[in-house]
């Protein structure tokens, strides 16, 4: 019977630690809670690609005004399965934002995604959102 109790205790410890992991992130006193956001913008279009100049203009006119405090962008190559089931490979831009978890930032991200999809005939923009502790 002792093995049963040990197994039960280990099982409960694992279950409780999983519950704690789902709670709010605890930041140090020198940090503050923020959202770490990554957006993946594909460049393939039905009749060509989004050019570097078009991307730079989109960044300048659409993204920067919504996040003037800072952002990071880099070029990447990726692949994904489109709605028709085909694997698409394309050049992409990855945008990383760290911002407050508030309505204004959420609205700004959604606007950026919708404008890009509409302007450049995109089926989707991948969005990855996570809680983070930030400091300068």
PDB file of C-alpha atoms in Angstrom:
ATOM      1  CA  UNK A   1       0.000   0.000   0.000  1.00  0.00           C
ATOM      2  CA  UNK A   2       2.864   2.531   0.547  1.00  0.00           C
ATOM      3  CA  UNK A   3       3.573   2.607  -3.205  1.00  0.00           C
ATOM      4  CA  UNK A   4      -0.059   3.669  -3.746  1.00  0.00           C
ATOM      5  CA  UNK A   5       0.284   6.565  -1.316  1.00  0.00           C
ATOM      6  CA  UNK A   6       3.575   7.649  -2.881  1.00  0.00           C
ATOM      7  CA  UNK A   7       2.023   7.486  -6.350  1.00  0.00           C
ATOM      8  CA  UNK A   8      -0.989   9.446  -5.136  1.00  0.00           C
ATOM      9  CA  UNK A   9       1.207  12.126  -3.548  1.00  0.00           C
ATOM     10  CA  UNK A  10       3.339  12.457  -6.694  1.00  0.00           C
ATOM     11  CA  UNK A  11       0.206  12.624  -8.844  1.00  0.00           C
ATOM     12  CA  UNK A  12      -1.319  15.337  -6.681  1.00  0.00           C
ATOM     13  CA  UNK A  13       1.918  17.325  -6.713  1.00  0.00           C
ATOM     14  CA  UNK A  14       2.026  17.205 -10.510  1.00  0.00           C
ATOM     15  CA  UNK A  15      -1.637  18.184 -10.798  1.00  0.00           C
ATOM     16  CA  UNK A  16      -1.250  21.106  -8.404  1.00  0.00           C
ATOM     17  CA  UNK A  17       1.873  22.370 -10.140  1.00  0.00           C
ATOM     18  CA  UNK A  18       0.005  22.301 -13.463  1.00  0.00           C
ATOM     19  CA  UNK A  19      -2.758  24.415 -11.919  1.00  0.00           C
ATOM     20  CA  UNK A  20      -0.227  26.913 -10.585  1.00  0.00           C
ATOM     21  CA  UNK A  21       1.419  27.169 -14.001  1.00  0.00           C
ATOM     22  CA  UNK A  22      -1.853  28.410 -15.460  1.00  0.00           C
ATOM     23  CA  UNK A  23      -2.066  31.322 -13.026  1.00  0.00           C
ATOM     24  CA  UNK A  24      -0.885  34.855 -13.654  1.00  0.00           C
ATOM     25  CA  UNK A  25       2.824  35.324 -14.213  1.00  0.00           C
ATOM     26  CA  UNK A  26       4.636  36.678 -11.145  1.00  0.00           C
ATOM     27  CA  UNK A  27       7.102  39.401 -12.119  1.00  0.00           C
ATOM     28  CA  UNK A  28       9.972  40.687  -9.995  1.00  0.00           C
ATOM     29  CA  UNK A  29       9.621  44.118  -8.402  1.00  0.00           C
ATOM     30  CA  UNK A  30      11.891  45.614 -11.088  1.00  0.00           C
ATOM     31  CA  UNK A  31       9.683  44.203 -13.870  1.00  0.00           C
ATOM     32  CA  UNK A  32       6.166  44.725 -15.078  1.00  0.00           C
ATOM     33  CA  UNK A  33       3.694  42.370 -16.686  1.00  0.00           C
ATOM     34  CA  UNK A  34       3.320  42.768 -20.445  1.00  0.00           C
ATOM     35  CA  UNK A  35       2.221  40.920 -23.574  1.00  0.00           C
ATOM     36  CA  UNK A  36       4.902  39.494 -25.855  1.00  0.00           C
ATOM     37  CA  UNK A  37       3.297  39.390 -29.274  1.00  0.00           C
ATOM     38  CA  UNK A  38       4.658  37.851 -32.477  1.00  0.00           C
ATOM     39  CA  UNK A  39       2.901  38.381 -35.804  1.00  0.00           C
ATOM     40  CA  UNK A  40       3.896  36.484 -38.952  1.00  0.00           C
ATOM     41  CA  UNK A  41       3.111  38.245 -42.236  1.00  0.00           C
ATOM     42  CA  UNK A  42       3.385  36.116 -45.366  1.00  0.00           C
ATOM     43  CA  UNK A  43       4.326  37.886 -48.586  1.00  0.00           C
ATOM     44  CA  UNK A  44       2.887  35.576 -51.276  1.00  0.00           C
ATOM     45  CA  UNK A  45      -0.093  37.078 -53.092  1.00  0.00           C
ATOM     46  CA  UNK A  46      -2.384  35.722 -55.804  1.00  0.00           C
ATOM     47  CA  UNK A  47      -0.517  37.768 -58.447  1.00  0.00           C
ATOM     48  CA  UNK A  48       2.992  38.179 -57.045  1.00  0.00           C
ATOM     49  CA  UNK A  49       4.448  39.084 -53.678  1.00  0.00           C
ATOM     50  CA  UNK A  50       4.450  41.930 -51.186  1.00  0.00           C
ATOM     51  CA  UNK A  51       7.564  43.883 -52.151  1.00  0.00           C
ATOM     52  CA  UNK A  52      10.123  45.169 -49.674  1.00  0.00           C
ATOM     53  CA  UNK A  53       8.974  48.734 -50.461  1.00  0.00           C
ATOM     54  CA  UNK A  54       5.322  47.829 -49.822  1.00  0.00           C
ATOM     55  CA  UNK A  55       6.269  46.215 -46.513  1.00  0.00           C
ATOM     56  CA  UNK A  56       8.333  49.259 -45.449  1.00  0.00           C
ATOM     57  CA  UNK A  57       5.413  51.563 -46.271  1.00  0.00           C
ATOM     58  CA  UNK A  58       2.997  49.315 -44.338  1.00  0.00           C
ATOM     59  CA  UNK A  59       5.386  49.340 -41.378  1.00  0.00           C
ATOM     60  CA  UNK A  60       5.731  53.128 -41.531  1.00  0.00           C
ATOM     61  CA  UNK A  61       2.073  54.027 -42.117  1.00  0.00           C
ATOM     62  CA  UNK A  62       0.185  51.268 -40.292  1.00  0.00           C
ATOM     63  CA  UNK A  63       2.315  49.613 -37.598  1.00  0.00           C
ATOM     64  CA  UNK A  64       4.612  52.354 -36.278  1.00  0.00           C
ATOM     65  CA  UNK A  65       1.810  54.868 -35.522  1.00  0.00           C
ATOM     66  CA  UNK A  66       0.056  52.217 -33.430  1.00  0.00           C
ATOM     67  CA  UNK A  67       3.229  51.164 -31.564  1.00  0.00           C
ATOM     68  CA  UNK A  68       5.505  54.231 -31.587  1.00  0.00           C
ATOM     69  CA  UNK A  69       7.448  53.164 -28.468  1.00  0.00           C
ATOM     70  CA  UNK A  70       9.197  50.380 -30.336  1.00  0.00           C
ATOM     71  CA  UNK A  71       9.037  47.098 -32.186  1.00  0.00           C
ATOM     72  CA  UNK A  72      11.287  44.533 -33.840  1.00  0.00           C
ATOM     73  CA  UNK A  73      10.985  43.139 -37.368  1.00  0.00           C
ATOM     74  CA  UNK A  74      12.969  40.550 -39.241  1.00  0.00           C
ATOM     75  CA  UNK A  75      12.656  38.662 -42.510  1.00  0.00           C
ATOM     76  CA  UNK A  76      12.007  34.933 -42.404  1.00  0.00           C
ATOM     77  CA  UNK A  77      11.092  32.024 -44.619  1.00  0.00           C
ATOM     78  CA  UNK A  78       8.223  29.825 -43.553  1.00  0.00           C
ATOM     79  CA  UNK A  79       5.541  27.432 -44.620  1.00  0.00           C
ATOM     80  CA  UNK A  80       1.953  26.695 -43.710  1.00  0.00           C
ATOM     81  CA  UNK A  81      -1.048  24.699 -44.899  1.00  0.00           C
ATOM     82  CA  UNK A  82      -3.578  26.946 -46.630  1.00  0.00           C
ATOM     83  CA  UNK A  83      -7.360  26.510 -46.502  1.00  0.00           C
ATOM     84  CA  UNK A  84      -7.270  24.423 -49.697  1.00  0.00           C
ATOM     85  CA  UNK A  85      -4.872  21.950 -48.032  1.00  0.00           C
ATOM     86  CA  UNK A  86      -1.756  22.869 -49.985  1.00  0.00           C
ATOM     87  CA  UNK A  87       1.579  23.554 -48.292  1.00  0.00           C
ATOM     88  CA  UNK A  88       2.664  27.099 -49.107  1.00  0.00           C
ATOM     89  CA  UNK A  89       6.266  28.236 -48.688  1.00  0.00           C
ATOM     90  CA  UNK A  90       6.985  31.921 -48.712  1.00  0.00           C
ATOM     91  CA  UNK A  91       9.099  34.767 -47.489  1.00  0.00           C
ATOM     92  CA  UNK A  92       7.633  36.416 -44.422  1.00  0.00           C
ATOM     93  CA  UNK A  93       8.129  39.261 -42.003  1.00  0.00           C
ATOM     94  CA  UNK A  94       8.036  38.590 -38.268  1.00  0.00           C
ATOM     95  CA  UNK A  95       6.918  41.484 -36.087  1.00  0.00           C
ATOM     96  CA  UNK A  96       7.566  41.344 -32.346  1.00  0.00           C
ATOM     97  CA  UNK A  97       5.768  43.715 -29.995  1.00  0.00           C
ATOM     98  CA  UNK A  98       5.923  43.994 -26.218  1.00  0.00           C
ATOM     99  CA  UNK A  99       2.980  46.009 -24.960  1.00  0.00           C
ATOM    100  CA  UNK A 100       0.537  46.418 -22.065  1.00  0.00           C
ATOM    101  CA  UNK A 101      -2.346  43.962 -21.840  1.00  0.00           C
ATOM    102  CA  UNK A 102      -4.997  46.576 -22.553  1.00  0.00           C
ATOM    103  CA  UNK A 103      -7.870  47.329 -24.919  1.00  0.00           C
ATOM    104  CA  UNK A 104      -5.922  49.941 -26.903  1.00  0.00           C
ATOM    105  CA  UNK A 105      -3.056  47.561 -27.720  1.00  0.00           C
ATOM    106  CA  UNK A 106      -5.439  44.705 -28.532  1.00  0.00           C
ATOM    107  CA  UNK A 107      -7.415  46.922 -30.906  1.00  0.00           C
ATOM    108  CA  UNK A 108      -4.193  48.127 -32.553  1.00  0.00           C
ATOM    109  CA  UNK A 109      -2.976  44.564 -33.185  1.00  0.00           C
ATOM    110  CA  UNK A 110      -6.332  43.508 -34.636  1.00  0.00           C
ATOM    111  CA  UNK A 111      -6.367  46.569 -36.921  1.00  0.00           C
ATOM    112  CA  UNK A 112      -2.838  45.814 -38.175  1.00  0.00           C
ATOM    113  CA  UNK A 113      -3.795  42.215 -38.967  1.00  0.00           C
ATOM    114  CA  UNK A 114      -7.024  43.159 -40.764  1.00  0.00           C
ATOM    115  CA  UNK A 115      -5.423  45.948 -42.794  1.00  0.00           C
ATOM    116  CA  UNK A 116      -2.582  43.665 -43.921  1.00  0.00           C
ATOM    117  CA  UNK A 117      -4.951  40.841 -44.895  1.00  0.00           C
ATOM    118  CA  UNK A 118      -7.175  43.215 -46.856  1.00  0.00           C
ATOM    119  CA  UNK A 119      -4.452  45.265 -48.538  1.00  0.00           C
ATOM    120  CA  UNK A 120      -2.273  42.320 -49.575  1.00  0.00           C
ATOM    121  CA  UNK A 121      -4.952  39.648 -50.193  1.00  0.00           C
ATOM    122  CA  UNK A 122      -3.768  37.416 -47.345  1.00  0.00           C
ATOM    123  CA  UNK A 123      -5.767  34.480 -46.020  1.00  0.00           C
ATOM    124  CA  UNK A 124      -4.267  34.835 -42.544  1.00  0.00           C
ATOM    125  CA  UNK A 125      -1.654  36.460 -40.322  1.00  0.00           C
ATOM    126  CA  UNK A 126      -0.326  34.154 -37.594  1.00  0.00           C
ATOM    127  CA  UNK A 127      -0.528  35.704 -34.137  1.00  0.00           C
ATOM    128  CA  UNK A 128       1.273  34.291 -31.096  1.00  0.00           C
ATOM    129  CA  UNK A 129       0.555  35.989 -27.772  1.00  0.00           C
ATOM    130  CA  UNK A 130       2.132  35.260 -24.388  1.00  0.00           C
ATOM    131  CA  UNK A 131       2.448  36.910 -20.998  1.00  0.00           C
ATOM    132  CA  UNK A 132       5.914  38.185 -20.157  1.00  0.00           C
ATOM    133  CA  UNK A 133       7.775  40.147 -17.519  1.00  0.00           C
ATOM    134  CA  UNK A 134       9.582  43.159 -18.956  1.00  0.00           C
ATOM    135  CA  UNK A 135      12.135  45.640 -17.695  1.00  0.00           C
ATOM    136  CA  UNK A 136      14.589  48.181 -19.068  1.00  0.00           C
TER     137      UNK A 136
END
